[in-house]
XYZ file of C-alpha atoms in Angstrom:
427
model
C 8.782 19.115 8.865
C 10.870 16.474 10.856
C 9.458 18.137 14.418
C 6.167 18.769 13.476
C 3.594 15.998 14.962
C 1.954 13.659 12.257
C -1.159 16.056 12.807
C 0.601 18.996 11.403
C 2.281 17.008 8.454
C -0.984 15.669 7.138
C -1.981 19.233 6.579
C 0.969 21.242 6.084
C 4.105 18.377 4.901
C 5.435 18.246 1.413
C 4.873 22.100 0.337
C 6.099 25.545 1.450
C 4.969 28.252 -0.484
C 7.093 31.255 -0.834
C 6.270 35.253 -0.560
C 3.337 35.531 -3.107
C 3.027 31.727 -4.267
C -0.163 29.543 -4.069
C -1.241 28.684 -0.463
C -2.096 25.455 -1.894
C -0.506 22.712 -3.762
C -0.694 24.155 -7.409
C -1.964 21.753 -10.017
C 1.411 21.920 -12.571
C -0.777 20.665 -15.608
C 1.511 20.496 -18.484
C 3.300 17.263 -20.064
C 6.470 19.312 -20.729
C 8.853 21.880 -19.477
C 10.867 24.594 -21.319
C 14.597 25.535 -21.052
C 16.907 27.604 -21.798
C 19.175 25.302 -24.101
C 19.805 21.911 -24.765
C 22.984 21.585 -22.159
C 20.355 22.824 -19.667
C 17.791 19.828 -20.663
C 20.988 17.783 -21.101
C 21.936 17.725 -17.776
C 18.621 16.890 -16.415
C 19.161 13.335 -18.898
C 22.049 12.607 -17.206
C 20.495 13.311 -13.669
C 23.387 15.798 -13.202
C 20.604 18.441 -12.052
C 17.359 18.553 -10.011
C 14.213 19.414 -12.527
C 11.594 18.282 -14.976
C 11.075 18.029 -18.599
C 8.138 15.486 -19.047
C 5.661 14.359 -16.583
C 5.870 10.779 -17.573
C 8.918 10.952 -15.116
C 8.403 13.412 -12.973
C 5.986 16.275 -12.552
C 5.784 19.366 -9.045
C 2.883 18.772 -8.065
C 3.285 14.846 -8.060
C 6.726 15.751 -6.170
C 5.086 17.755 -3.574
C 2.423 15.117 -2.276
C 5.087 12.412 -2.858
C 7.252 14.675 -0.412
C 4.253 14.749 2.022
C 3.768 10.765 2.235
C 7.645 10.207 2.877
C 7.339 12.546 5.212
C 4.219 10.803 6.950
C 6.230 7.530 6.461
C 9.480 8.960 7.753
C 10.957 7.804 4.971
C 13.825 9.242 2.975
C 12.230 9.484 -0.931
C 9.022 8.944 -2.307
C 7.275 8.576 -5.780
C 3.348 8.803 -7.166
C 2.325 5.915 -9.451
C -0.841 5.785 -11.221
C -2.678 2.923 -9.081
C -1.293 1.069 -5.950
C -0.853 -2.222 -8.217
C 1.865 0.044 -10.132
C 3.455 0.779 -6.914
C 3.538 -3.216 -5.759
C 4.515 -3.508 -9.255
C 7.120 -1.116 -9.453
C 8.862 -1.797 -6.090
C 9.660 -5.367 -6.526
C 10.563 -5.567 -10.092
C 13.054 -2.363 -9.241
C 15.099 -5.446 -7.499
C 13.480 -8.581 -8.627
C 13.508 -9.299 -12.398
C 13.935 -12.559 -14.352
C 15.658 -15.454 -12.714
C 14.626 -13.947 -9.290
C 12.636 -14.691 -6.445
C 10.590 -13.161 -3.864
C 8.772 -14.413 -0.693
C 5.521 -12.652 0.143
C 2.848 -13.469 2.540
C 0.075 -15.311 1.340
C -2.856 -13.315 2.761
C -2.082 -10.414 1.096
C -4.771 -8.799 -1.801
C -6.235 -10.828 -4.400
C -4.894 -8.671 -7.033
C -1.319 -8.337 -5.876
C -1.769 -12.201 -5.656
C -2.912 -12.093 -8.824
C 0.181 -10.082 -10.253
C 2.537 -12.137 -8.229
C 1.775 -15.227 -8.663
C 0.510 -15.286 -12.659
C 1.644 -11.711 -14.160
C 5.364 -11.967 -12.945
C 5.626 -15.463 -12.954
C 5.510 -15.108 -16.532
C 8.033 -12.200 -16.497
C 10.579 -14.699 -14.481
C 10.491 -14.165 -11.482
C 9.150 -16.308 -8.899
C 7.436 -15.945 -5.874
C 7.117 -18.599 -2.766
C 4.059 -17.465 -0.622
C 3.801 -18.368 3.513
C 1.340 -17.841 5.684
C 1.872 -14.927 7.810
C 1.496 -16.539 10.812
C 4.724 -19.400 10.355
C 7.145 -19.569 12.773
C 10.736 -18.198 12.216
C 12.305 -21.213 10.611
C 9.101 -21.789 8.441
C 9.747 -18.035 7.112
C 13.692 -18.669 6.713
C 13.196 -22.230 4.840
C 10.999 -20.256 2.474
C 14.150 -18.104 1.440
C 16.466 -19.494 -1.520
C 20.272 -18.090 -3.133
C 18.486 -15.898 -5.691
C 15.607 -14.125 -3.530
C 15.929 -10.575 -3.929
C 13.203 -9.135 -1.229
C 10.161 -9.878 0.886
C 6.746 -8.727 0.834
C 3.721 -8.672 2.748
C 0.904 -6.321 3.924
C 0.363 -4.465 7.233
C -3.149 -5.562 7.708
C -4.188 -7.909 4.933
C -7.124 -7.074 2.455
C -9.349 -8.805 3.293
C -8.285 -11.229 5.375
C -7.390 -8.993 8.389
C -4.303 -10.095 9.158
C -1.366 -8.282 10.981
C 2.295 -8.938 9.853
C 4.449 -9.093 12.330
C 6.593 -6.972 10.824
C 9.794 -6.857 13.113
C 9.544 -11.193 12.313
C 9.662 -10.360 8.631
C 12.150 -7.559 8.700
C 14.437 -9.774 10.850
C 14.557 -12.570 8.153
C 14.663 -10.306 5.484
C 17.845 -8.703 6.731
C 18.907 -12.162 7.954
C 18.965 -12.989 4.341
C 20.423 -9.935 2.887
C 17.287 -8.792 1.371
C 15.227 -5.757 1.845
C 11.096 -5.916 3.548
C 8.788 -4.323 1.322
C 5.300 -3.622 3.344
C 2.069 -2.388 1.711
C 0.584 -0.338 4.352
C -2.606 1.208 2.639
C -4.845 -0.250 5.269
C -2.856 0.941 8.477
C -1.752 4.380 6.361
C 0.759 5.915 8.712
C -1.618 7.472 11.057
C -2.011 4.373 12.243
C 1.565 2.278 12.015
C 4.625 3.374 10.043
C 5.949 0.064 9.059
C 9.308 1.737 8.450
C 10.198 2.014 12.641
C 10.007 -1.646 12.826
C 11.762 -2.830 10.321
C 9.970 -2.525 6.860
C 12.552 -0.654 4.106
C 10.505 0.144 1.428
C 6.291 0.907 1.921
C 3.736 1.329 -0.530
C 0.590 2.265 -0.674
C -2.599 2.047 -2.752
C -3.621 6.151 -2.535
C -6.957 5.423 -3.673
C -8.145 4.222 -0.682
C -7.788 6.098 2.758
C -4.951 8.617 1.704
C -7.648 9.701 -0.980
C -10.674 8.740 1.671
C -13.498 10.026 -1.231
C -13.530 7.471 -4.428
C -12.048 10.715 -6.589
C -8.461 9.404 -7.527
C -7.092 6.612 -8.122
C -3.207 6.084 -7.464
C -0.297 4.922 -5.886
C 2.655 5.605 -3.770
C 6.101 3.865 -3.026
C 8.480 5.126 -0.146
C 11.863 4.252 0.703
C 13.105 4.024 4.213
C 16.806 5.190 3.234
C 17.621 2.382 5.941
C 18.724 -0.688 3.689
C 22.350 -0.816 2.494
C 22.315 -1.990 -1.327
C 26.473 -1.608 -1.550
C 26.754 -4.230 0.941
C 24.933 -6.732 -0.878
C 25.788 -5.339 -4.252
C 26.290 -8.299 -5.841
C 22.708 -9.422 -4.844
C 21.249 -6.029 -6.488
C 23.094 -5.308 -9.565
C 20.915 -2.842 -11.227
C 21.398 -0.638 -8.150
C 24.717 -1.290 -7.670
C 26.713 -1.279 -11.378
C 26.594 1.361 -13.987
C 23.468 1.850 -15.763
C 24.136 2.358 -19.392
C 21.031 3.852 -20.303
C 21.874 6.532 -18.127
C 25.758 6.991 -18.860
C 27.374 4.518 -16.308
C 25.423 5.754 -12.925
C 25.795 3.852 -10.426
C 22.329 4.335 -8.354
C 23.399 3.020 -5.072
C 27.151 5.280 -5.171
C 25.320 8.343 -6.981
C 22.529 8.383 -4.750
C 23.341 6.931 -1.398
C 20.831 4.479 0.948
C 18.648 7.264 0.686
C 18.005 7.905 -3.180
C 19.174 5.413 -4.918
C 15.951 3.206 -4.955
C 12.951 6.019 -5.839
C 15.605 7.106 -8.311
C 16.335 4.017 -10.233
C 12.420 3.311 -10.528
C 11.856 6.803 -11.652
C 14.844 6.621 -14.247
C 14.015 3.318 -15.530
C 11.080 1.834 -14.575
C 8.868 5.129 -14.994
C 10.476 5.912 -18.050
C 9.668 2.746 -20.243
C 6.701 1.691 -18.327
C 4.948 5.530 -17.200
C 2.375 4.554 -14.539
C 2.512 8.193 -13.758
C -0.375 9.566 -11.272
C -1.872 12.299 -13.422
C -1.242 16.118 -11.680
C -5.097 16.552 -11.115
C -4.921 13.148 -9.084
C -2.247 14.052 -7.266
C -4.359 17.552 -5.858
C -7.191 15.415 -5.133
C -4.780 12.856 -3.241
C -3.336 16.068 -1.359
C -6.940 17.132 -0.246
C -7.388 13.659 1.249
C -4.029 13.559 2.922
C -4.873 16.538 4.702
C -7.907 15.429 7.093
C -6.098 11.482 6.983
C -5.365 12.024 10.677
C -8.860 12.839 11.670
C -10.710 10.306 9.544
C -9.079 7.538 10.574
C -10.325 7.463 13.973
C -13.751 8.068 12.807
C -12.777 4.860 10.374
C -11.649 2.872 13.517
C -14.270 3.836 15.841
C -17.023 2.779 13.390
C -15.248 -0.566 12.968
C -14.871 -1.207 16.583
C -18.545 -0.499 16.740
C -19.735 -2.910 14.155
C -17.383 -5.317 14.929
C -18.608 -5.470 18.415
C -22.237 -5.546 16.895
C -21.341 -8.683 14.681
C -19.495 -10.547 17.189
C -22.130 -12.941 18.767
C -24.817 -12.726 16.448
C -26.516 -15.594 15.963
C -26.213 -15.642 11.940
C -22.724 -14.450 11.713
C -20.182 -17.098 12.162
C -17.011 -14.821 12.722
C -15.708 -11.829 12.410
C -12.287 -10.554 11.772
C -11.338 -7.688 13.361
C -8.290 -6.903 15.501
C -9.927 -4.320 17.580
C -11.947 -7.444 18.954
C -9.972 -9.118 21.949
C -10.512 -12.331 20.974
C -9.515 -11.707 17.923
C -6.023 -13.787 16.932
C -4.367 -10.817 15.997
C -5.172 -8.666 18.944
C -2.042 -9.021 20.621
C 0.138 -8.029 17.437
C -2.632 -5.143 16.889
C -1.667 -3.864 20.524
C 2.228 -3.754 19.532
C 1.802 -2.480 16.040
C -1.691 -0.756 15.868
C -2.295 0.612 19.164
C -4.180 3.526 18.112
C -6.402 1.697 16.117
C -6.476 -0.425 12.838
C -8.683 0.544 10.099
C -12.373 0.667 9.380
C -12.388 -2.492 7.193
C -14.346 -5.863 8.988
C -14.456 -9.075 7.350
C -16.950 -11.696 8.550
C -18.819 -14.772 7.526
C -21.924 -15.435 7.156
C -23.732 -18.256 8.376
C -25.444 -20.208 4.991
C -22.337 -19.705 2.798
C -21.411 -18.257 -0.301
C -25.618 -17.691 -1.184
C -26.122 -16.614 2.275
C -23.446 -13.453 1.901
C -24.537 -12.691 -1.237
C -28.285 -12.445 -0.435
C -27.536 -10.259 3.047
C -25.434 -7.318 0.662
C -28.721 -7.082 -1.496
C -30.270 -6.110 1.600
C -27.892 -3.161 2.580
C -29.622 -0.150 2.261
C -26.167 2.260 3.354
C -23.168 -0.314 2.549
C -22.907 -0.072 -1.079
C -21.928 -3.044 -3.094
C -19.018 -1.961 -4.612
C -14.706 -2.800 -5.550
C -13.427 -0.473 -3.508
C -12.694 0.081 0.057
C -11.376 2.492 2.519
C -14.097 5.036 1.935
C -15.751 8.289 3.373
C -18.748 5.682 2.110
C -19.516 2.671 3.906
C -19.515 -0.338 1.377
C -19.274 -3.925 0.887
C -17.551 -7.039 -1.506
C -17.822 -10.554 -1.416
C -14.147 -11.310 -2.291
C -14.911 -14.885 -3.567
C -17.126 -13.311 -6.459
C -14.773 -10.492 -7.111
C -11.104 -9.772 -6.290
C -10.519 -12.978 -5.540
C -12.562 -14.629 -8.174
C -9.475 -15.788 -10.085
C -8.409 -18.089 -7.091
C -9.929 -21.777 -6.354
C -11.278 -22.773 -2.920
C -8.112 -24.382 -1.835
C -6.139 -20.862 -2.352
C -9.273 -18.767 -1.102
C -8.964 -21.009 2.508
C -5.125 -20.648 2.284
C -5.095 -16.634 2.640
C -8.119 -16.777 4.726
C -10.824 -15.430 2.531
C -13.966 -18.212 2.627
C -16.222 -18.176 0.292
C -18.969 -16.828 3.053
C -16.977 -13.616 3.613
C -17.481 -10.061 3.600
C -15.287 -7.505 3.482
C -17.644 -4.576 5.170
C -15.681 -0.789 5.193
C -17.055 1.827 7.391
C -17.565 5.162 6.214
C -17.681 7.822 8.271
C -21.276 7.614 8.773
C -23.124 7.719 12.124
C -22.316 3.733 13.836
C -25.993 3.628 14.717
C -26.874 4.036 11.458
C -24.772 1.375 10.174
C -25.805 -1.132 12.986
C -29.265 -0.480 12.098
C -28.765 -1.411 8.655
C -26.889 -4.187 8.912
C -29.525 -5.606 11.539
C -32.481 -5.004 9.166
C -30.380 -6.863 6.368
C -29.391 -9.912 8.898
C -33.141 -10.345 9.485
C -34.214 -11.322 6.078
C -32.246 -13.618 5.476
């Protein structure tokens, strides 16, 4: 599908039926897979042969949407996990185990903050978090002997922020290391992270991949770009034998290409199993396939509320890179020129009590944990997914205690407007 336009990949990448097979993705609902004879299965163990034997690892119909995301991603390999935490999850510690350490942007989603900072830490590995907005040498002072990758979010949930992702990527590489982006706000409609720089991108499927609260999932893509044999001694699980697979080597074996979705489907999938159930996986497909013609209804209803918020007189900001005064307007016109995502985050004037009482007033925005909806709905961070961190942390990645995250649906922007109004005015 490599000349086909984005357009034609949402609907069409990932799957080509044959004479007489299913137009559509078929749901391959089975845990197991017969053969022939045990060297047959055998072979498959020692990842000798393409195939499947137990959907923990791998399953078809998980294959073929996985196919269709590298494919919107222009990566080179791609893998389903059951929730986009597995997929942060599952991409770093593929690299990054005890002993190690990672630098990540601290604006990026309470619960990969969460998993970072307290979850991993107690695994080993340690993580130094900088604000996405330092200068070069901040970013390359943050950087130690043993860091084994960077990580950081397209556009930040909640805060709104834009990585500059060619800075990242160029201290990243700078340091031998590869950029890991999650980019399940953007989706690659709207930037693939992967053309400027990023080399492996992830994604949290349940929100605007899936677009309809029916699925949750995840999805991790490699770029194929980032050369693990020339910093083999930095990445040893990629780049010596494996014994629990007979000696591979991932990175000789499998090339800059494989050898990354491979090792985290050999090992980490195989003693861990986040796998994104089959039926998911359809749903997921369904979603993917209108992606490009939601998300400019998504942006176009954020612009409009945005626009609505801005000025009024009991909102004290709003974040929004569609807005030209926004602080990340400029990066949003190199990286996001098409448009960002439906997501707005503002404050409310009256604080933490303020926010709270103008959601209970929302007659279309659903309070809800979720995001990145056909359904337009609403979270005050500070109560929920970021209810684990303090004040002084909250400030640090830019979510106040007064903010709301607002996501557009794809409802009519008058409608929205009108409700948000109505709420504004009672409190």
């Amino acid at each position: 599908m490599s000349d086909y336009s984005l357009e034609t990949k949402c609907v069409q990448g990932g799957y080509t039926p044959g004479n007489g097979e299913p137009r559509q993705v078929p749901i391959i609902q089975s845990t197991t897979f017969k053969y022939a004879t045990s060297e047959d299965m055998g072979k498959l163990f020692d990842l000798e042969a393409e195939g499947y034997f137990y959907t923990r690892l791998q399953n078809p119909t998980n294959d073929y949407v996985a196919k269709k995301i590298s494919e919107l991603e222009g990566g080179t390999a791609a893998m389903l996990t059951s929730s986009g935490q597995a997929a942060n999850f599952y991409a770093v510690f593929n690299i990054a185990g005890c002993g190690d350490h990672v630098v990540a942007s601290n604006s990026i989603y309470g619960g990969t903050y969460n998993l970072f900072s307290v979850t991993m830490k107690k695994m080993g590995v340690e993580f130094t978090f900088v604000d996405p907005d330092c200068t070069e040498e901040e970013l390359n002072a943050a950087f130690r002997e043993n860091t084994k990758a960077v990580f950081g979010e397209t556009i930040a949930n909640p805060a709104l922020t834009v990585l500059d992702i060619e800075k990242f990527a160029k201290a990243a590489h700078s340091h031998g290391v590869p950029l890991i982006v999650d980019n399940t706000f953007a989706t690659p409609v709207n930037c693939r992270p992967i053309e400027w720089g990023a080399d492996i991108v992830t994604h949290s499927t349940t929100k605007y991949m899936d677009g309809h609260g029916a699925g949750v999932g995840g999805c991790i893509v490699d770029g194929g770009k980032f050369d693990w044999m020339k910093h083999a001694e930095r990445f040893p699980g990629l780049c010596t034998p494996d014994e629990s697979y007979h000696g591979i080597t991932y990175a000789e074996k499998f090339g800059m290409g494989g050898a990354f979705i491979t090792k985290a489907t050999a090992q980490l999938m195989r003693d861990l199993g986040s796998i994104q159930s089959p039926q998911n996986a359809f749903l997921l497909n369904l979603g993917l396939e209108s992606l490009h013609v939601r998300m400019k209804r998504h942006c176009e209803n954020g612009q409009a509320v945005a626009e609505f918020l801005n000025g009024h007189d009991k909102i004290s900001y709003v974040n929004y890179c569609g807005l030209e005064q926004d602080k990340y307007h400029a990066l949003a016109q190199k990286y996001l020129p098409n448009g960002s995502c439906g997501v707005v985050s503002f404050g409310v004037k009256g604080g933490r009590k303020a926010a709270e009482a103008f959601m209970k007033h929302l007659k279309l925005g659903a309070i809800e944990t979720h995001v990145a909806d056909a359904r337009t709905c609403c979270l005050h961070p500070a109560s929920a997914t970021h209810r684990q961190m303090n004040d002084e942390e909250l400030t640090a990645c830019g979510v106040y205690p007064d903010l709301v995250r607002y996501s557009c649906g794809l409802e009519d922007a008058n409608d929205l407007i009108a409700d948000l109004a109505q709420a504004l005015e009672q409190i």
